[in-house]
């Protein structure tokens, strides 16, 4: 005798007092939706690698901060593999590799080294500056900057010029003023404003080159014109800085042009490498490197002395120090002109007319360079 199959019945109430028995339908658990079962492969997997690399190269060159590039690395394994290829790393913008001093780790060091191996000039310059001034690996840092300079990277050319002017990493006898002027001239030809300004002061003062005041003045005016053109081409719609400053008005938040234009422009953007140098000792509990060494007083520089009395000191107040004539001129107009207070001439070693005592000229004698 076959067993009788029982049907499960449920009681559904329709009206009050009425009851109807109907067979219950057994619910089935849906393990997967119809849309997911019919979906095809991931669209990203259908894009060829060379096209993805081309897109990543464009993204790398236009990144505004390291987070823009890091977010790509965290997307998936394929994008991380393609984004860390030499073709992409060589195109990283200066802001994409803008490592902060407080976030400096061995991993960040290895990443910059990997970018250097990929051929990134920005990484060569940034890591070279960090190794030369912060990690005190003078030889390797200078060689990295030289590698970028050979490829006509203007900031590296100017940094090597400052090293030659000061004899950084060596003794006072290692100064090579003529080499510094030649490097400045090359960087200025490539459009580096600070190098053009430094070259103008060298010609005005006869520092490392025969004195030519009119030619030096022409270079200074050209540097100011390039500075103004850079601001105008930046798309800044605010023109409040294009005003003649009052003689007794203190300039705040801007950098006056250093010639006869008579208008104020926003302070130039600091290179991430210089920002790293400026913050390096601050995050380590002090504003000075120790051992009697001094920092360049221009806030946008960050370079440190590699030996005592390497930088030039203001002969009026004897407080501030500068690695270059360009840093001195910028800081004078931006800040120090309002802060400088005369001291005794014998204590300062100057003439009391706003001059900066330099350690030597071509003939090995001390010279006084007037401020702008």
mmCIF file of C-alpha atoms in Angstrom:
data_model
loop_
_atom_site.group_PDB
_atom_site.id
_atom_site.type_symbol
_atom_site.label_atom_id
_atom_site.label_comp_id
_atom_site.label_asym_id
_atom_site.label_seq_id
_atom_site.Cartn_x
_atom_site.Cartn_y
_atom_site.Cartn_z
ATOM 1 C CA UNK A 1 0.000 0.000 0.000
ATOM 2 C CA UNK A 2 1.497 3.309 -1.110
ATOM 3 C CA UNK A 3 1.817 6.091 1.485
ATOM 4 C CA UNK A 4 -0.530 8.948 1.116
ATOM 5 C CA UNK A 5 1.195 12.296 0.420
ATOM 6 C CA UNK A 6 -0.052 14.957 2.725
ATOM 7 C CA UNK A 7 -0.530 18.489 1.501
ATOM 8 C CA UNK A 8 0.288 21.301 3.855
ATOM 9 C CA UNK A 9 -2.657 23.601 4.276
ATOM 10 C CA UNK A 10 -2.755 27.059 5.746
ATOM 11 C CA UNK A 11 -5.654 29.049 7.082
ATOM 12 C CA UNK A 12 -6.168 32.420 5.400
ATOM 13 C CA UNK A 13 -8.680 34.778 6.901
ATOM 14 C CA UNK A 14 -10.595 36.759 4.323
ATOM 15 C CA UNK A 15 -13.600 38.138 6.103
ATOM 16 C CA UNK A 16 -14.408 38.244 9.738
ATOM 17 C CA UNK A 17 -15.841 34.935 10.780
ATOM 18 C CA UNK A 18 -15.048 33.201 7.457
ATOM 19 C CA UNK A 19 -12.137 30.828 6.984
ATOM 20 C CA UNK A 20 -10.842 29.223 3.792
ATOM 21 C CA UNK A 21 -8.331 26.403 3.630
ATOM 22 C CA UNK A 22 -5.884 26.712 0.662
ATOM 23 C CA UNK A 23 -2.748 24.706 -0.168
ATOM 24 C CA UNK A 24 0.385 26.609 0.927
ATOM 25 C CA UNK A 25 3.097 27.310 -1.617
ATOM 26 C CA UNK A 26 6.577 26.401 -0.435
ATOM 27 C CA UNK A 27 9.001 29.349 -0.646
ATOM 28 C CA UNK A 28 12.239 28.766 -2.511
ATOM 29 C CA UNK A 29 15.398 30.562 -1.373
ATOM 30 C CA UNK A 30 16.968 32.487 -4.223
ATOM 31 C CA UNK A 31 20.700 31.888 -4.122
ATOM 32 C CA UNK A 32 21.485 34.221 -7.020
ATOM 33 C CA UNK A 33 19.548 36.897 -8.806
ATOM 34 C CA UNK A 34 18.771 36.491 -12.498
ATOM 35 C CA UNK A 35 20.735 39.665 -13.308
ATOM 36 C CA UNK A 36 23.894 38.361 -11.686
ATOM 37 C CA UNK A 37 23.668 35.009 -13.405
ATOM 38 C CA UNK A 38 23.371 36.660 -16.791
ATOM 39 C CA UNK A 39 26.095 39.322 -16.213
ATOM 40 C CA UNK A 40 29.169 39.124 -18.407
ATOM 41 C CA UNK A 41 32.835 39.621 -17.497
ATOM 42 C CA UNK A 42 34.125 42.805 -15.826
ATOM 43 C CA UNK A 43 34.392 45.630 -18.353
ATOM 44 C CA UNK A 44 37.822 46.602 -17.022
ATOM 45 C CA UNK A 45 39.157 43.190 -18.013
ATOM 46 C CA UNK A 46 38.151 43.811 -21.614
ATOM 47 C CA UNK A 47 40.325 46.955 -21.933
ATOM 48 C CA UNK A 48 43.817 46.224 -23.328
ATOM 49 C CA UNK A 49 46.770 46.813 -21.053
ATOM 50 C CA UNK A 50 48.387 49.403 -23.314
ATOM 51 C CA UNK A 51 45.233 51.554 -23.229
ATOM 52 C CA UNK A 52 45.013 51.310 -19.432
ATOM 53 C CA UNK A 53 48.687 52.269 -19.129
ATOM 54 C CA UNK A 54 48.097 55.267 -21.392
ATOM 55 C CA UNK A 55 45.240 56.422 -19.146
ATOM 56 C CA UNK A 56 47.329 55.875 -16.010
ATOM 57 C CA UNK A 57 50.219 57.880 -17.477
ATOM 58 C CA UNK A 58 47.855 60.780 -18.050
ATOM 59 C CA UNK A 59 46.516 60.473 -14.519
ATOM 60 C CA UNK A 60 50.038 60.302 -13.073
ATOM 61 C CA UNK A 61 51.154 63.464 -14.845
ATOM 62 C CA UNK A 62 48.106 65.450 -13.658
ATOM 63 C CA UNK A 63 47.824 64.184 -10.067
ATOM 64 C CA UNK A 64 47.375 67.016 -7.583
ATOM 65 C CA UNK A 65 48.338 65.018 -4.495
ATOM 66 C CA UNK A 66 49.714 61.568 -3.607
ATOM 67 C CA UNK A 67 46.190 60.405 -2.698
ATOM 68 C CA UNK A 68 45.159 60.624 -6.360
ATOM 69 C CA UNK A 69 47.735 58.001 -7.267
ATOM 70 C CA UNK A 70 47.344 55.904 -4.120
ATOM 71 C CA UNK A 71 43.611 55.509 -4.752
ATOM 72 C CA UNK A 72 44.430 53.843 -8.071
ATOM 73 C CA UNK A 73 46.810 51.404 -6.381
ATOM 74 C CA UNK A 74 44.061 50.391 -3.947
ATOM 75 C CA UNK A 75 41.438 49.720 -6.639
ATOM 76 C CA UNK A 76 42.409 46.234 -7.782
ATOM 77 C CA UNK A 77 45.438 44.054 -8.394
ATOM 78 C CA UNK A 78 45.507 44.702 -12.121
ATOM 79 C CA UNK A 79 45.534 48.484 -11.780
ATOM 80 C CA UNK A 80 48.156 48.270 -9.037
ATOM 81 C CA UNK A 81 50.385 46.161 -11.267
ATOM 82 C CA UNK A 82 50.000 48.473 -14.261
ATOM 83 C CA UNK A 83 50.276 51.687 -12.210
ATOM 84 C CA UNK A 84 53.624 50.648 -10.765
ATOM 85 C CA UNK A 85 55.154 49.963 -14.165
ATOM 86 C CA UNK A 86 58.105 52.177 -15.198
ATOM 87 C CA UNK A 87 56.034 53.772 -17.964
ATOM 88 C CA UNK A 88 53.647 55.200 -15.380
ATOM 89 C CA UNK A 89 56.088 55.966 -12.556
ATOM 90 C CA UNK A 90 58.282 57.990 -14.901
ATOM 91 C CA UNK A 91 55.386 60.402 -15.529
ATOM 92 C CA UNK A 92 54.410 61.138 -11.929
ATOM 93 C CA UNK A 93 53.927 64.845 -11.268
ATOM 94 C CA UNK A 94 55.834 66.688 -8.557
ATOM 95 C CA UNK A 95 52.677 66.827 -6.429
ATOM 96 C CA UNK A 96 52.124 63.076 -6.755
ATOM 97 C CA UNK A 97 55.509 62.368 -5.147
ATOM 98 C CA UNK A 98 55.256 65.199 -2.627
ATOM 99 C CA UNK A 99 56.272 63.197 0.435
ATOM 100 C CA UNK A 100 55.826 65.088 3.696
ATOM 101 C CA UNK A 101 58.590 65.125 6.264
ATOM 102 C CA UNK A 102 56.299 63.887 9.022
ATOM 103 C CA UNK A 103 55.305 60.909 6.857
ATOM 104 C CA UNK A 104 58.851 59.935 5.865
ATOM 105 C CA UNK A 105 59.422 56.192 6.162
ATOM 106 C CA UNK A 106 61.664 53.602 4.600
ATOM 107 C CA UNK A 107 58.752 52.587 2.409
ATOM 108 C CA UNK A 108 58.462 56.144 1.067
ATOM 109 C CA UNK A 109 62.211 56.095 0.448
ATOM 110 C CA UNK A 110 61.918 52.884 -1.560
ATOM 111 C CA UNK A 111 59.010 54.292 -3.576
ATOM 112 C CA UNK A 112 61.024 57.371 -4.560
ATOM 113 C CA UNK A 113 63.959 55.125 -5.454
ATOM 114 C CA UNK A 114 61.669 53.062 -7.653
ATOM 115 C CA UNK A 115 60.491 56.229 -9.406
ATOM 116 C CA UNK A 116 64.132 57.214 -9.911
ATOM 117 C CA UNK A 117 64.877 53.856 -11.495
ATOM 118 C CA UNK A 118 61.883 54.371 -13.783
ATOM 119 C CA UNK A 119 63.409 57.619 -15.052
ATOM 120 C CA UNK A 120 61.369 60.265 -13.221
ATOM 121 C CA UNK A 121 63.250 63.579 -13.174
ATOM 122 C CA UNK A 122 61.004 64.890 -10.407
ATOM 123 C CA UNK A 123 61.925 61.902 -8.237
ATOM 124 C CA UNK A 124 65.629 62.308 -9.057
ATOM 125 C CA UNK A 125 65.581 65.909 -7.900
ATOM 126 C CA UNK A 126 63.386 65.335 -4.829
ATOM 127 C CA UNK A 127 65.305 62.314 -3.572
ATOM 128 C CA UNK A 128 68.602 64.019 -4.369
ATOM 129 C CA UNK A 129 67.670 67.041 -2.240
ATOM 130 C CA UNK A 130 66.486 64.812 0.612
ATOM 131 C CA UNK A 131 69.636 62.708 0.593
ATOM 132 C CA UNK A 132 72.010 65.653 0.247
ATOM 133 C CA UNK A 133 70.550 67.974 2.886
ATOM 134 C CA UNK A 134 68.503 65.735 5.226
ATOM 135 C CA UNK A 135 70.073 62.270 5.141
ATOM 136 C CA UNK A 136 73.564 63.810 4.703
ATOM 137 C CA UNK A 137 74.440 61.450 1.896
ATOM 138 C CA UNK A 138 76.189 64.198 -0.049
ATOM 139 C CA UNK A 139 77.701 62.197 -2.869
ATOM 140 C CA UNK A 140 74.621 60.194 -3.761
ATOM 141 C CA UNK A 141 72.317 63.197 -3.420
ATOM 142 C CA UNK A 142 74.482 65.320 -5.707
ATOM 143 C CA UNK A 143 74.664 62.520 -8.273
ATOM 144 C CA UNK A 144 70.863 62.223 -8.347
ATOM 145 C CA UNK A 145 70.505 65.962 -8.897
ATOM 146 C CA UNK A 146 73.180 65.783 -11.589
ATOM 147 C CA UNK A 147 71.227 62.993 -13.282
ATOM 148 C CA UNK A 148 68.186 65.279 -13.480
ATOM 149 C CA UNK A 149 70.340 68.248 -14.531
ATOM 150 C CA UNK A 150 71.817 66.289 -17.446
ATOM 151 C CA UNK A 151 68.260 65.913 -18.729
ATOM 152 C CA UNK A 152 67.811 69.715 -18.514
ATOM 153 C CA UNK A 153 65.669 69.751 -15.385
ATOM 154 C CA UNK A 154 65.878 73.414 -14.348
ATOM 155 C CA UNK A 155 65.375 73.088 -10.545
ATOM 156 C CA UNK A 156 68.214 70.550 -10.389
ATOM 157 C CA UNK A 157 70.497 72.850 -12.361
ATOM 158 C CA UNK A 158 69.775 75.712 -9.977
ATOM 159 C CA UNK A 159 70.313 73.537 -6.881
ATOM 160 C CA UNK A 160 73.682 72.431 -8.194
ATOM 161 C CA UNK A 161 74.525 76.086 -8.810
ATOM 162 C CA UNK A 162 73.774 76.897 -5.148
ATOM 163 C CA UNK A 163 75.990 73.974 -4.113
ATOM 164 C CA UNK A 164 78.815 75.326 -6.272
ATOM 165 C CA UNK A 165 78.426 78.875 -4.951
ATOM 166 C CA UNK A 166 78.616 77.711 -1.331
ATOM 167 C CA UNK A 167 80.972 74.745 -1.702
ATOM 168 C CA UNK A 168 78.286 72.660 0.025
ATOM 169 C CA UNK A 169 79.383 69.241 1.125
ATOM 170 C CA UNK A 170 83.042 70.285 1.161
ATOM 171 C CA UNK A 171 85.273 73.046 2.410
ATOM 172 C CA UNK A 172 85.333 76.754 1.619
ATOM 173 C CA UNK A 173 88.028 76.074 -0.961
ATOM 174 C CA UNK A 174 85.612 73.842 -2.888
ATOM 175 C CA UNK A 175 83.593 76.826 -4.074
ATOM 176 C CA UNK A 176 83.425 77.130 -7.843
ATOM 177 C CA UNK A 177 81.772 80.439 -8.675
ATOM 178 C CA UNK A 178 82.232 80.142 -12.412
ATOM 179 C CA UNK A 179 80.566 76.719 -12.435
ATOM 180 C CA UNK A 180 77.720 78.153 -10.377
ATOM 181 C CA UNK A 181 77.191 80.983 -12.835
ATOM 182 C CA UNK A 182 77.252 78.553 -15.768
ATOM 183 C CA UNK A 183 74.638 76.327 -14.116
ATOM 184 C CA UNK A 184 72.489 79.371 -13.308
ATOM 185 C CA UNK A 185 72.697 80.520 -16.915
ATOM 186 C CA UNK A 186 71.541 77.115 -18.142
ATOM 187 C CA UNK A 187 68.639 76.996 -15.670
ATOM 188 C CA UNK A 188 67.669 80.567 -16.529
ATOM 189 C CA UNK A 189 67.630 79.683 -20.226
ATOM 190 C CA UNK A 190 65.131 76.939 -19.363
ATOM 191 C CA UNK A 191 62.858 79.462 -17.620
ATOM 192 C CA UNK A 192 63.777 79.056 -13.950
ATOM 193 C CA UNK A 193 62.913 82.397 -12.347
ATOM 194 C CA UNK A 194 65.141 82.053 -9.264
ATOM 195 C CA UNK A 195 68.110 81.132 -11.450
ATOM 196 C CA UNK A 196 67.486 84.144 -13.671
ATOM 197 C CA UNK A 197 67.290 86.376 -10.612
ATOM 198 C CA UNK A 198 70.490 84.869 -9.175
ATOM 199 C CA UNK A 199 72.257 85.399 -12.485
ATOM 200 C CA UNK A 200 71.179 89.027 -12.538
ATOM 201 C CA UNK A 201 72.594 89.643 -9.069
ATOM 202 C CA UNK A 202 75.847 87.891 -10.002
ATOM 203 C CA UNK A 203 76.252 90.254 -12.953
ATOM 204 C CA UNK A 204 75.374 93.300 -10.869
ATOM 205 C CA UNK A 205 77.823 92.362 -8.121
ATOM 206 C CA UNK A 206 80.561 90.855 -10.274
ATOM 207 C CA UNK A 207 80.256 87.582 -8.366
ATOM 208 C CA UNK A 208 81.823 84.762 -10.373
ATOM 209 C CA UNK A 209 81.548 86.759 -13.574
ATOM 210 C CA UNK A 210 82.807 90.166 -14.808
ATOM 211 C CA UNK A 211 80.598 92.919 -13.428
ATOM 212 C CA UNK A 212 77.957 94.264 -15.784
ATOM 213 C CA UNK A 213 75.354 96.303 -13.914
ATOM 214 C CA UNK A 214 73.109 97.087 -16.869
ATOM 215 C CA UNK A 215 73.007 93.479 -18.040
ATOM 216 C CA UNK A 216 72.331 92.272 -14.517
ATOM 217 C CA UNK A 217 69.501 94.755 -14.181
ATOM 218 C CA UNK A 218 68.030 93.504 -17.446
ATOM 219 C CA UNK A 219 68.016 89.923 -16.136
ATOM 220 C CA UNK A 220 66.298 91.029 -12.926
ATOM 221 C CA UNK A 221 63.566 92.822 -14.869
ATOM 222 C CA UNK A 222 63.167 89.745 -17.059
ATOM 223 C CA UNK A 223 62.826 87.551 -13.961
ATOM 224 C CA UNK A 224 60.111 89.811 -12.601
ATOM 225 C CA UNK A 225 58.292 89.802 -15.934
ATOM 226 C CA UNK A 226 58.336 85.989 -16.007
ATOM 227 C CA UNK A 227 57.073 85.926 -12.428
ATOM 228 C CA UNK A 228 54.177 88.186 -13.339
ATOM 229 C CA UNK A 229 53.428 86.217 -16.530
ATOM 230 C CA UNK A 230 53.250 82.989 -14.532
ATOM 231 C CA UNK A 231 50.643 84.511 -12.228
ATOM 232 C CA UNK A 232 48.591 85.896 -15.115
ATOM 233 C CA UNK A 233 48.601 82.532 -16.900
ATOM 234 C CA UNK A 234 47.522 80.656 -13.769
ATOM 235 C CA UNK A 235 43.880 81.654 -14.320
ATOM 236 C CA UNK A 236 43.557 83.540 -11.053
ATOM 237 C CA UNK A 237 40.569 85.842 -11.477
ATOM 238 C CA UNK A 238 41.437 87.957 -8.461
ATOM 239 C CA UNK A 239 43.312 91.068 -9.532
ATOM 240 C CA UNK A 240 43.446 92.800 -6.157
ATOM 241 C CA UNK A 241 47.197 92.234 -6.045
ATOM 242 C CA UNK A 242 47.652 94.349 -9.192
ATOM 243 C CA UNK A 243 47.689 97.561 -7.198
ATOM 244 C CA UNK A 244 50.350 100.042 -6.276
ATOM 245 C CA UNK A 245 51.260 99.441 -2.634
ATOM 246 C CA UNK A 246 51.334 102.373 -0.252
ATOM 247 C CA UNK A 247 54.899 103.199 0.848
ATOM 248 C CA UNK A 248 54.005 102.617 4.505
ATOM 249 C CA UNK A 249 51.766 99.611 3.867
ATOM 250 C CA UNK A 250 52.976 96.213 5.010
ATOM 251 C CA UNK A 251 52.526 93.512 2.407
ATOM 252 C CA UNK A 252 50.830 90.417 3.781
ATOM 253 C CA UNK A 253 50.263 87.180 1.900
ATOM 254 C CA UNK A 254 52.071 88.215 -1.248
ATOM 255 C CA UNK A 255 55.497 88.723 -2.710
ATOM 256 C CA UNK A 256 56.292 92.147 -4.213
ATOM 257 C CA UNK A 257 58.029 92.173 -7.536
ATOM 258 C CA UNK A 258 61.672 93.066 -7.194
ATOM 259 C CA UNK A 259 61.938 95.788 -9.840
ATOM 260 C CA UNK A 260 60.008 98.773 -11.126
ATOM 261 C CA UNK A 261 56.619 97.232 -11.862
ATOM 262 C CA UNK A 262 55.226 98.506 -8.553
ATOM 263 C CA UNK A 263 52.640 95.756 -8.022
ATOM 264 C CA UNK A 264 52.307 92.803 -5.721
ATOM 265 C CA UNK A 265 51.855 89.183 -6.799
ATOM 266 C CA UNK A 266 50.946 86.098 -4.751
ATOM 267 C CA UNK A 267 53.891 84.317 -3.190
ATOM 268 C CA UNK A 268 55.314 81.681 -5.550
ATOM 269 C CA UNK A 269 54.396 78.069 -4.903
ATOM 270 C CA UNK A 270 57.046 76.199 -2.961
ATOM 271 C CA UNK A 271 58.492 73.095 -4.582
ATOM 272 C CA UNK A 272 57.633 69.930 -2.584
ATOM 273 C CA UNK A 273 61.339 69.173 -2.147
ATOM 274 C CA UNK A 274 61.948 72.568 -0.523
ATOM 275 C CA UNK A 275 58.865 72.118 1.637
ATOM 276 C CA UNK A 276 60.254 68.777 2.796
ATOM 277 C CA UNK A 277 63.570 70.385 3.729
ATOM 278 C CA UNK A 278 61.847 73.198 5.648
ATOM 279 C CA UNK A 279 59.777 70.726 7.689
ATOM 280 C CA UNK A 280 62.509 68.120 8.235
ATOM 281 C CA UNK A 281 63.980 69.539 11.444
ATOM 282 C CA UNK A 282 60.735 71.090 12.662
ATOM 283 C CA UNK A 283 59.063 67.674 12.952
ATOM 284 C CA UNK A 284 62.109 66.353 14.813
ATOM 285 C CA UNK A 285 61.849 68.778 17.681
ATOM 286 C CA UNK A 286 63.981 71.684 16.488
ATOM 287 C CA UNK A 287 64.296 74.386 13.876
ATOM 288 C CA UNK A 288 68.065 73.998 13.375
ATOM 289 C CA UNK A 289 70.176 71.053 12.251
ATOM 290 C CA UNK A 290 72.498 71.320 15.271
ATOM 291 C CA UNK A 291 76.313 71.492 15.504
ATOM 292 C CA UNK A 292 76.137 75.253 14.947
ATOM 293 C CA UNK A 293 74.699 74.850 11.444
ATOM 294 C CA UNK A 294 72.041 77.244 10.188
ATOM 295 C CA UNK A 295 69.017 77.079 7.938
ATOM 296 C CA UNK A 296 68.339 79.440 5.064
ATOM 297 C CA UNK A 297 66.063 82.134 6.476
ATOM 298 C CA UNK A 298 63.897 82.256 3.357
ATOM 299 C CA UNK A 299 60.848 80.171 4.270
ATOM 300 C CA UNK A 300 60.480 78.780 0.765
ATOM 301 C CA UNK A 301 63.995 77.342 0.593
ATOM 302 C CA UNK A 302 64.704 74.930 3.450
ATOM 303 C CA UNK A 303 68.380 74.351 2.643
ATOM 304 C CA UNK A 304 70.758 73.770 5.540
ATOM 305 C CA UNK A 305 74.425 74.478 5.928
ATOM 306 C CA UNK A 306 76.794 71.563 5.480
ATOM 307 C CA UNK A 307 79.550 73.334 7.437
ATOM 308 C CA UNK A 308 79.714 76.283 9.808
ATOM 309 C CA UNK A 309 79.409 79.808 8.366
ATOM 310 C CA UNK A 310 78.596 78.480 4.908
ATOM 311 C CA UNK A 311 75.627 80.789 4.232
ATOM 312 C CA UNK A 312 75.648 84.572 3.962
ATOM 313 C CA UNK A 313 74.500 86.603 6.938
ATOM 314 C CA UNK A 314 72.691 89.948 6.954
ATOM 315 C CA UNK A 315 75.248 92.572 7.920
ATOM 316 C CA UNK A 316 72.602 94.911 9.370
ATOM 317 C CA UNK A 317 70.934 92.689 11.971
ATOM 318 C CA UNK A 318 73.208 89.641 11.860
ATOM 319 C CA UNK A 319 70.218 87.374 12.465
ATOM 320 C CA UNK A 320 69.129 85.951 9.122
ATOM 321 C CA UNK A 321 71.165 83.739 6.765
ATOM 322 C CA UNK A 322 70.733 82.956 3.083
ATOM 323 C CA UNK A 323 72.054 80.238 0.824
ATOM 324 C CA UNK A 324 71.821 82.431 -2.287
ATOM 325 C CA UNK A 325 71.344 85.985 -3.442
ATOM 326 C CA UNK A 326 67.925 85.096 -4.854
ATOM 327 C CA UNK A 327 66.694 83.832 -1.459
ATOM 328 C CA UNK A 328 68.020 86.987 0.190
ATOM 329 C CA UNK A 329 66.246 89.294 -2.271
ATOM 330 C CA UNK A 330 62.947 87.407 -2.030
ATOM 331 C CA UNK A 331 62.959 87.283 1.763
ATOM 332 C CA UNK A 332 63.961 90.952 2.005
ATOM 333 C CA UNK A 333 60.911 92.119 0.085
ATOM 334 C CA UNK A 334 58.579 89.500 1.563
ATOM 335 C CA UNK A 335 59.430 89.715 5.257
ATOM 336 C CA UNK A 336 62.860 90.817 6.387
ATOM 337 C CA UNK A 337 62.582 94.415 5.234
ATOM 338 C CA UNK A 338 60.056 95.015 8.031
ATOM 339 C CA UNK A 339 61.964 92.965 10.628
ATOM 340 C CA UNK A 340 65.569 94.043 10.069
ATOM 341 C CA UNK A 341 66.955 96.232 12.860
ATOM 342 C CA UNK A 342 70.469 97.718 12.719
ATOM 343 C CA UNK A 343 73.105 96.590 15.212
ATOM 344 C CA UNK A 344 76.652 97.717 15.903
ATOM 345 C CA UNK A 345 78.737 97.680 12.726
ATOM 346 C CA UNK A 346 81.636 95.910 14.379
ATOM 347 C CA UNK A 347 79.361 93.132 15.635
ATOM 348 C CA UNK A 348 77.597 92.701 12.318
ATOM 349 C CA UNK A 349 80.631 92.980 10.065
ATOM 350 C CA UNK A 350 78.828 95.220 7.598
ATOM 351 C CA UNK A 351 78.438 98.836 6.601
ATOM 352 C CA UNK A 352 74.973 99.459 8.081
ATOM 353 C CA UNK A 353 73.360 100.124 4.703
ATOM 354 C CA UNK A 354 71.402 96.905 4.336
ATOM 355 C CA UNK A 355 74.258 94.838 2.951
ATOM 356 C CA UNK A 356 74.964 91.164 3.239
ATOM 357 C CA UNK A 357 78.424 89.954 4.129
ATOM 358 C CA UNK A 358 79.605 87.263 1.741
ATOM 359 C CA UNK A 359 82.480 84.990 2.518
ATOM 360 C CA UNK A 360 84.506 85.611 -0.581
ATOM 361 C CA UNK A 361 84.624 86.541 -4.229
ATOM 362 C CA UNK A 362 86.682 85.309 -7.110
ATOM 363 C CA UNK A 363 89.839 86.757 -5.577
ATOM 364 C CA UNK A 364 89.112 85.329 -2.133
ATOM 365 C CA UNK A 365 88.318 88.753 -0.596
ATOM 366 C CA UNK A 366 85.181 89.609 1.309
ATOM 367 C CA UNK A 367 82.575 91.626 -0.553
ATOM 368 C CA UNK A 368 79.448 93.490 0.505
ATOM 369 C CA UNK A 369 76.377 92.888 -1.636
ATOM 370 C CA UNK A 370 73.669 95.558 -1.277
ATOM 371 C CA UNK A 371 70.113 94.443 -0.819
ATOM 372 C CA UNK A 372 67.502 95.253 -3.412
#
